[in-house]
Coordinates of C-alpha atoms in Angstrom, one line a residue:
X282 CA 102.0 93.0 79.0
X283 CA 105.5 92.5 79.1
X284 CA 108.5 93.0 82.0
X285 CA 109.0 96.4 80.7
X286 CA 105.6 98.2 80.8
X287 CA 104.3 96.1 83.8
X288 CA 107.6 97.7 85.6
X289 CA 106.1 101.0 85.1
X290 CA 102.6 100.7 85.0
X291 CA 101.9 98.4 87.3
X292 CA 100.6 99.3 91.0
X293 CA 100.0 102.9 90.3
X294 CA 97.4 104.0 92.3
X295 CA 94.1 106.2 91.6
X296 CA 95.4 109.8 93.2
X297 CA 92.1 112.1 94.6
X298 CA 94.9 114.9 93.3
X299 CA 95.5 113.3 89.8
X300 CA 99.4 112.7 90.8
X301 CA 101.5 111.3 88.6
X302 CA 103.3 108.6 90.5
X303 CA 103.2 107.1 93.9
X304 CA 102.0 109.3 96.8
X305 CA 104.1 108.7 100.6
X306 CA 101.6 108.0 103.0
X307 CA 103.8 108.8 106.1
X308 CA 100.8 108.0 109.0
X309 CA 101.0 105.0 111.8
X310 CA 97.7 105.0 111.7
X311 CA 94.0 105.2 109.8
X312 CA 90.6 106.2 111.2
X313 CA 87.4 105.0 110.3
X314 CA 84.3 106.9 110.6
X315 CA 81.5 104.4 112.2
X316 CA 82.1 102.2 115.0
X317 CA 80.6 99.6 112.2
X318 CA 83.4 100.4 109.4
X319 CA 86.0 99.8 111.8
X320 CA 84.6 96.3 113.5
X321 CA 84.7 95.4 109.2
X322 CA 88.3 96.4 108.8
X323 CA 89.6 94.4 111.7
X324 CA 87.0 91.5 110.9
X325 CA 87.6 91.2 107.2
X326 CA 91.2 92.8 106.9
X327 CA 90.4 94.8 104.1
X328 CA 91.0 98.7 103.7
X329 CA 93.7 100.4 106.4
X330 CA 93.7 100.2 109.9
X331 CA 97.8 100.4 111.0
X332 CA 100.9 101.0 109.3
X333 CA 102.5 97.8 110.5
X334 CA 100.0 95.6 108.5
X335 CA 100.0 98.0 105.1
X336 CA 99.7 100.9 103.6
X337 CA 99.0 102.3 100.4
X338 CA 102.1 103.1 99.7
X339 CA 103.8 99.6 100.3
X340 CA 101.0 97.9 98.9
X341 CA 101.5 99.6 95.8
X342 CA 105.1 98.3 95.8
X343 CA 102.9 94.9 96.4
X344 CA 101.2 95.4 93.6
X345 CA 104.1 95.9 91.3
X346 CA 106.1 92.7 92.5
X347 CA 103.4 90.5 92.0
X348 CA 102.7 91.8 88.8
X349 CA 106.4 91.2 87.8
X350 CA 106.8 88.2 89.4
X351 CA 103.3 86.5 88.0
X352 CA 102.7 85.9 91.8
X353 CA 99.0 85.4 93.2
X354 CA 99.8 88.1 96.3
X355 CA 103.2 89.9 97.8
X356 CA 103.7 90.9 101.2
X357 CA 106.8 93.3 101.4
X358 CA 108.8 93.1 104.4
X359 CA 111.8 95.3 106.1
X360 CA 114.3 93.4 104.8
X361 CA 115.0 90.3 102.5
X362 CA 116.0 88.4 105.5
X363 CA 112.8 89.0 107.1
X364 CA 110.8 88.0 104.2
X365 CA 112.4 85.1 104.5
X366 CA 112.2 84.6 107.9
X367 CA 108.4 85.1 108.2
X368 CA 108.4 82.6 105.3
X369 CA 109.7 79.9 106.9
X370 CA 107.5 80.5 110.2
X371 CA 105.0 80.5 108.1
X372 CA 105.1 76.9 107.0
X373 CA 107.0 75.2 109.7
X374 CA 106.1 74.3 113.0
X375 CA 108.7 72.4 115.7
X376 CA 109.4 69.0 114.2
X377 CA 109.4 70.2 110.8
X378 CA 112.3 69.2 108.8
X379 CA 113.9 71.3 105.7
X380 CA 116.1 69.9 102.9
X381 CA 118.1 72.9 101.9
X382 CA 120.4 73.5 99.3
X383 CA 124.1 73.5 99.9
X384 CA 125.9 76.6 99.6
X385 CA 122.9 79.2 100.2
X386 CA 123.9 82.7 101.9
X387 CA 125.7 82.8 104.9
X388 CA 123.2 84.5 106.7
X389 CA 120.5 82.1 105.6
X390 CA 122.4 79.1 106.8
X391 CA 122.7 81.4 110.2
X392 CA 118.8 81.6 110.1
X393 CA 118.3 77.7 109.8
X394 CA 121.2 76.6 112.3
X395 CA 120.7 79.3 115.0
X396 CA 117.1 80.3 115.0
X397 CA 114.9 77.4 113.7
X398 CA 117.1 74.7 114.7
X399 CA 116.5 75.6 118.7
X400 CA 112.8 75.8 117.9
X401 CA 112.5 72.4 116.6
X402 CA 113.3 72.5 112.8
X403 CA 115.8 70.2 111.6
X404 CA 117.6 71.3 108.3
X405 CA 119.3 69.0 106.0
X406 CA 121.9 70.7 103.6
X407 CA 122.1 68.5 100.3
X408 CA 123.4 68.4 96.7
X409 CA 120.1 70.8 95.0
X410 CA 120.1 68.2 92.3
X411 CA 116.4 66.4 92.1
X412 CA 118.1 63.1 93.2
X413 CA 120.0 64.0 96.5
X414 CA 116.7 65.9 97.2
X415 CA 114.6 63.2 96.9
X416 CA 116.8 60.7 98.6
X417 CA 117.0 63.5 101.9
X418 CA 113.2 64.0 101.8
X419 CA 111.2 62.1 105.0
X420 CA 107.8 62.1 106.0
X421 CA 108.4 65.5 108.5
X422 CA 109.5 67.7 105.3
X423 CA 107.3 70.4 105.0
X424 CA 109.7 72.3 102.2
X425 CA 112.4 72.6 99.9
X426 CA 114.8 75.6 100.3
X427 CA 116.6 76.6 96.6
X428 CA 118.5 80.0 95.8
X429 CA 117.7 80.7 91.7
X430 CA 121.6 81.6 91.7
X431 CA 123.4 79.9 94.5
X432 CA 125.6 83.0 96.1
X433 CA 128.5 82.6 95.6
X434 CA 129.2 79.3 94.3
X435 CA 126.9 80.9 91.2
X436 CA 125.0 76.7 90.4
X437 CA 121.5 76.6 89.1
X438 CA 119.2 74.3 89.8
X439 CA 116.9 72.8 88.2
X440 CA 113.9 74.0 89.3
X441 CA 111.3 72.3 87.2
X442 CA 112.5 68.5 87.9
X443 CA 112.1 70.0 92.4
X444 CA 109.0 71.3 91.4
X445 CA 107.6 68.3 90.3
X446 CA 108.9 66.4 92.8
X447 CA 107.9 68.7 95.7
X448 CA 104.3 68.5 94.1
X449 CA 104.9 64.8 94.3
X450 CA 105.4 64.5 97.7
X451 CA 103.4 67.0 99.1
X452 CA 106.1 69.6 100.0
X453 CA 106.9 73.5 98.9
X454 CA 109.5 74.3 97.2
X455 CA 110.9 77.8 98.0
X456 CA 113.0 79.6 95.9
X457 CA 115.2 83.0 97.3
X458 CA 115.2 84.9 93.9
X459 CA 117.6 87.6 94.8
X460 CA 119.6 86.9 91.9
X461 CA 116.5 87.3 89.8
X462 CA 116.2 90.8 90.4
X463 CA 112.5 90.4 91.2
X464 CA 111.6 89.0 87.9
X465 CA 113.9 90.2 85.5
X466 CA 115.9 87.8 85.7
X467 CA 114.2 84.7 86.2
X468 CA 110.5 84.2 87.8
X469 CA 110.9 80.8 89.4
X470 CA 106.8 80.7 90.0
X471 CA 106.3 80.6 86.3
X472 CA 108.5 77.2 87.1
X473 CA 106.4 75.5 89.6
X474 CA 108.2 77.1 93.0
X475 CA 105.5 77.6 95.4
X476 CA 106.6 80.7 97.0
X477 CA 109.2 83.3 96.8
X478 CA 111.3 85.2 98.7
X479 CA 113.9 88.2 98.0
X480 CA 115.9 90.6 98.9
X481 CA 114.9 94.4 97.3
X482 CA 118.1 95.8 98.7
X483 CA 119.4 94.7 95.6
X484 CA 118.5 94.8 92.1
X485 CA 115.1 95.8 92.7
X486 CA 116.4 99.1 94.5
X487 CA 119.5 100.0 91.8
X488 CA 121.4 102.5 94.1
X489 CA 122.5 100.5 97.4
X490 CA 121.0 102.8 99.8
X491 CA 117.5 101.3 100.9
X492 CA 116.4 97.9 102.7
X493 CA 113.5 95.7 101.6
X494 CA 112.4 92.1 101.2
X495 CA 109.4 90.7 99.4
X496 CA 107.4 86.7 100.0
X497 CA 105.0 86.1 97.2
X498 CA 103.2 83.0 96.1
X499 CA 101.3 81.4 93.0
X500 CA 97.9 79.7 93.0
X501 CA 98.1 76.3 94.7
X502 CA 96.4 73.4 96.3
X503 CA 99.6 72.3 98.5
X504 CA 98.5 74.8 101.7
X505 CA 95.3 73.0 102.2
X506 CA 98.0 69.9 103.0
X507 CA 99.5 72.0 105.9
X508 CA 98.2 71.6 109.3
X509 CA 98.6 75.4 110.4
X510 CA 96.1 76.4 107.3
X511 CA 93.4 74.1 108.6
X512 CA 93.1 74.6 112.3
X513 CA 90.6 77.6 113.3
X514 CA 93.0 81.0 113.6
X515 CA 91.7 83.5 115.8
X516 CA 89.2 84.8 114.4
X517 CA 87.8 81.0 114.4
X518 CA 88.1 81.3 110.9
X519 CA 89.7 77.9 109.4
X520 CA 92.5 79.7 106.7
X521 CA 91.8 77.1 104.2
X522 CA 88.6 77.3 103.9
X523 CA 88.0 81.0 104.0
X524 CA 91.3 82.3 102.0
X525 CA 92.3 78.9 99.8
X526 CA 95.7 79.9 98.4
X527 CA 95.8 83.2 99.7
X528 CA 96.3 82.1 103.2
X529 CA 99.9 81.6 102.9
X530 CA 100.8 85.3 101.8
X531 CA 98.0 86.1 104.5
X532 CA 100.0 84.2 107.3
X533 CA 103.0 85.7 106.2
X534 CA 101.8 89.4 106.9
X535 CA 100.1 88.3 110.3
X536 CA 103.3 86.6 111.4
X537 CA 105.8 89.0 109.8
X538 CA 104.2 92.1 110.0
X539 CA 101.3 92.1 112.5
X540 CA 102.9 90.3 115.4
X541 CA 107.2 90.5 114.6
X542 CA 106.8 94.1 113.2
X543 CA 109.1 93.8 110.1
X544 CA 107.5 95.9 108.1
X545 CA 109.1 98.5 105.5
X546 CA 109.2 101.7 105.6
X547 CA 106.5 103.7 103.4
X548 CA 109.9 105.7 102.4
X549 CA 111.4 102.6 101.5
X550 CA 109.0 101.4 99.5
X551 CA 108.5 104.5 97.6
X552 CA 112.2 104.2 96.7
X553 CA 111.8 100.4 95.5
X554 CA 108.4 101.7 93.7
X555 CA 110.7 103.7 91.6
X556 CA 113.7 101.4 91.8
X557 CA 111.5 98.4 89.8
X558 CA 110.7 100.3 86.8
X559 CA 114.5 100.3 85.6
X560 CA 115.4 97.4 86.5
X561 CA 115.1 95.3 83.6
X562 CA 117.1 98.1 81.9
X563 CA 120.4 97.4 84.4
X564 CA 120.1 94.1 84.9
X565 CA 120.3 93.6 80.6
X566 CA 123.2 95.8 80.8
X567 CA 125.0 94.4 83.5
X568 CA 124.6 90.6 82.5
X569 CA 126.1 92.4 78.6
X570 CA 129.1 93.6 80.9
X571 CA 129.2 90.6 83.2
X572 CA 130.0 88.6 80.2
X573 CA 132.1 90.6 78.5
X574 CA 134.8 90.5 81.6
X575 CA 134.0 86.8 82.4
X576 CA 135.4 86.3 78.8
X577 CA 138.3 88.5 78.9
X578 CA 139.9 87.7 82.5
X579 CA 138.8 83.8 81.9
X580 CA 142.1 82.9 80.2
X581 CA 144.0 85.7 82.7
X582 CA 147.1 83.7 83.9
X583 CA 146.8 85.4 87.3
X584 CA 143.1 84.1 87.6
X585 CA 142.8 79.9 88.6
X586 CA 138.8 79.8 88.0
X587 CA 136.4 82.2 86.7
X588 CA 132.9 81.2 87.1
X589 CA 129.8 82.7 85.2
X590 CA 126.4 81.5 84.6
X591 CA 126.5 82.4 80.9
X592 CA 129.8 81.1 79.7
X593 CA 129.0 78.0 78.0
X594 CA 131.8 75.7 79.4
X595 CA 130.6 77.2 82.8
X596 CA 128.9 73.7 85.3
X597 CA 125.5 76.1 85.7
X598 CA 125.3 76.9 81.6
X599 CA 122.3 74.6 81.3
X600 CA 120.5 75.4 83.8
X601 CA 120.9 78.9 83.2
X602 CA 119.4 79.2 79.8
X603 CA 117.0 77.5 81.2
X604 CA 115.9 79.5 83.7
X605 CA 117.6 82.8 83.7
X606 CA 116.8 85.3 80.5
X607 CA 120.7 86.6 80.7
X608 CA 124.0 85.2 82.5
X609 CA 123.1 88.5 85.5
X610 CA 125.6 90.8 86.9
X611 CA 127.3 88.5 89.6
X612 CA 130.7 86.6 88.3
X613 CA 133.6 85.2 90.9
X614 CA 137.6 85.0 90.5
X615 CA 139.7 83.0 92.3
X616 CA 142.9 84.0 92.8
X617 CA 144.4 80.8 94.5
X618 CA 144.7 82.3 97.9
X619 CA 144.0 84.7 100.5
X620 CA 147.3 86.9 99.9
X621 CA 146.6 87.3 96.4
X622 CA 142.9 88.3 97.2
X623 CA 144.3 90.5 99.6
X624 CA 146.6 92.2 97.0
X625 CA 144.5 92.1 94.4
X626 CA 141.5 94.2 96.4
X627 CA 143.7 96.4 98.2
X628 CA 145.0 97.6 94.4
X629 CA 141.7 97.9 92.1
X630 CA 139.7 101.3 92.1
X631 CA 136.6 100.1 92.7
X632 CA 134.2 99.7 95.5
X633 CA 134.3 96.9 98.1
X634 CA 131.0 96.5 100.1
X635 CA 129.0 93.3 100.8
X636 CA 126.0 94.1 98.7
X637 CA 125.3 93.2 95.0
X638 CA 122.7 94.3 92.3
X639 CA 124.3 98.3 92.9
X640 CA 124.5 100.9 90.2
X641 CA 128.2 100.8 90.8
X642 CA 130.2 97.4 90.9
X643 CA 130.7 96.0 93.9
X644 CA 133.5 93.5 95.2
X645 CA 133.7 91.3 98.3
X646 CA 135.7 88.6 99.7
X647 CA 133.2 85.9 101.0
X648 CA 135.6 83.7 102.7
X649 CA 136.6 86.6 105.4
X650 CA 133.2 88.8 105.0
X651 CA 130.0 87.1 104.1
X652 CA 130.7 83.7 104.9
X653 CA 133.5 84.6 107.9
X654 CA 131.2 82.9 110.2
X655 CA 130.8 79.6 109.0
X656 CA 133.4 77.0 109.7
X657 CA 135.5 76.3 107.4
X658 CA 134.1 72.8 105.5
X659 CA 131.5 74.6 105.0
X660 CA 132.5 77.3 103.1
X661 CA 133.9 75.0 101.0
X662 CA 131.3 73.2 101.0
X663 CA 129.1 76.6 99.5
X664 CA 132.0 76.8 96.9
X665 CA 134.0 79.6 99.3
X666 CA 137.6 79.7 98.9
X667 CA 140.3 81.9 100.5
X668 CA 141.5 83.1 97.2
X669 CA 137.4 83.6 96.0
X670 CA 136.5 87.4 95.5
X671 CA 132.5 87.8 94.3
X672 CA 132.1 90.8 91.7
X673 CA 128.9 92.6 91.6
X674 CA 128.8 94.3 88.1
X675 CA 127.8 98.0 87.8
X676 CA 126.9 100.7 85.3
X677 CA 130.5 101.7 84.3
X678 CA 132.0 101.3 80.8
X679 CA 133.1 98.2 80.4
X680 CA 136.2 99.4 78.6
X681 CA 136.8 101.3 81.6
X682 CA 136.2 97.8 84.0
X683 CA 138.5 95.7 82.1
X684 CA 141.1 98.3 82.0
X685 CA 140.8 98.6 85.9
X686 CA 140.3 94.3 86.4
X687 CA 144.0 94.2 84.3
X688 CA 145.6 96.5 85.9
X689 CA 144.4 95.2 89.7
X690 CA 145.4 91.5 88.3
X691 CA 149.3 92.5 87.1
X692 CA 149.8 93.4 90.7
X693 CA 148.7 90.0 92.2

């Protein structure tokens, strides 16, 4: 089936009641009625036992994403940082190394140099292209860390060329799809990526006023290379052997869920339930208005650079047909520097918030918000300037968001 029905069909569960959507199951907890039934539940991990692990209600959100994202399993998590999180402990032990790509999130790069890099992990930040990759890869890299959409430097990479190289060598290559809008966008498993990870805050939710996150996975081979998925876990079980490539998305909700205790909200995911099934309706009209401003205020004489996936003259235009199935709702203006950002937000009538994929558009300044926290080479280094303001296309006419770009720009 395609995007469309799958985003409204899929994961809807049998209801005892014959209800017509997804039922809340607001409970911690799930009895059993033997002594017999329950030693199965904890043995096997099948059924309900805790809220924490799952329940239906969030596994129906499960069973939506991986439907949408041609994934093998889901585990959804509190947040798209904590998918990613629980991700990475998944696969990486202390001594690992990680080649990542240059210019990923700020918070991302937090996660690699402030949490894994005390544990043991070393991170190298590299050039995504397939060359610079394979040139930074040793014999302790365990994976390749890509964003589909680099944010906000906006590159693509290319992720069939690292996926056959990480195959090659024996490593995963993980792709944050964010800017995918879980699927819509681009589904970097179809691709070769071994596992994904997201944040449902955006797209996927549509109105900017839940959290989620989402690690999913495709059929594979590669997790019976990893040392954690052959040693006896403790239930003596060896993962490999007993799961095969469903012991990655199985570590994840252990790790994640079981033992950190990141798991979403059954509110939450009722809200991202119902946020999925439009998606690929705002996500074709936002990347319609995206362009549409990226080729009017291109040539603006107040504007020094315009990037946008979908413009061909744009450095991540091949790439992006490639991999994307429209130029998304993200494009970036810089203004030459931070005064002229400064006048230039503190005039236009719209929203400024650090969030993207809302109903309404969205602007932020990355160089004093998002990426504040870096030092300074390296938000250059990500493609942040002082003069850089990210826009986050919305719902609005697009008459309407020119009219209010123009007038924001003649007071710069």
């Amino acid at each position: 089936m395609e995007y469309e029905t799958l985003a409204v069909l899929a994961g809807l569960p049998e209801d005892p009641f014959g209800a017509v959507g997804l039922p809340i199951y607001a409970v911690a907890a799930y009895g059993f009625k033997t002594l017999e039934e329950g030693q199965e539940r904890f043995a096997t991990g099948e059924g309900y036992v805790y809220a924490r692990q799952k329940d239906p209600t969030t596994r129906a959100l499960e069973e939506r994403l991986k439907a949408l994202e041609e994934a093998l399993d889901a585990v959804a998590l509190a947040t798209g940082q904590a998918a990613t999180f629980a991700a990475l402990l998944a696969l990486l032990r202390p001594g690992d190394e990680v080649v990542a790509a240059k210019g990923l999130f700020g918070q991302t790069i937090g996660l690699f140099n402030q949490v894994l890099a005390p544990w043991g992990v070393r991170v190298r930040y590299v050039d995504p292209a397939p060359e610079a990759v394979r040139e930074a890869l040793t014999e302790r890299t365990r994976l390749v860390f890509v964003e589909i959409v680099a944010n906000p430097a906006l590159l693509v990479p290319d992720l069939e060329a690292l996926a056959t190289l990480a195959e090659e060598r024996g490593v995963a290559l993980v792709v944050d799809n964010t800017f995918g809008a879980a699927g819509a966008l681009a589904k970097p498993l179809r691709w070769g990526a071994h596992a994904v990870v997201q944040s449902l805050t955006k797209w996927a939710s549509g109105h900017g006023s839940v959290l989620g996150g989402a690690a999913l996975s495709r059929e594979t081979e590669l997790w019976g290379r990893f040392p954690q998925f052959l040693e006896p876990d403790l239930k003596g079980q060896v993962p490999w052997e007993a799961l095969g490539p469903r012991c990655f998305p199985e570590r994840v909700r252990t790790l994640g869920l079981s033992l950190a205790g990141m798991a979403l909200s059954p509110f939450n995911a009722y809200l991202l339930f119902q946020g999925l099934e439009t998606v690929a309706l705002r996500v074709r009209r936002m990347s319609e208005t995206a362009l549409r401003l990226a080729e009017a205020l291109r040539g603006h004489p107040k504007v020094k650079a315009l990037r946008y996936p979908w413009l061909p003259d744009d450095p991540a235009y091949p790439h992006a047909r490639k991999y994307l199935a429209a130029g998304g709702g993200i494009f970036t203006l810089d203004l030459g520097s931070l005064e002229a950002a400064s006048r230039f937000l503190r005039t236009i009538r719209l929203l400024k918030a650090p969030n993207v994929g809302d109903a309404r558009t969205l602007l932020v300044h990355p160089w004093t918000t998002t990426h504040s926290r870096l030092k300074e080479e390296a938000r250059l280094e990500a493609g942040v300037t002082p003069g850089l303001v990210r826009v986050s296309v919305g719902l609005e006419d697009a008459g309407d968001l020119e009219a209010l770009f123009r007038e924001a720009l003649a007071a710069v």
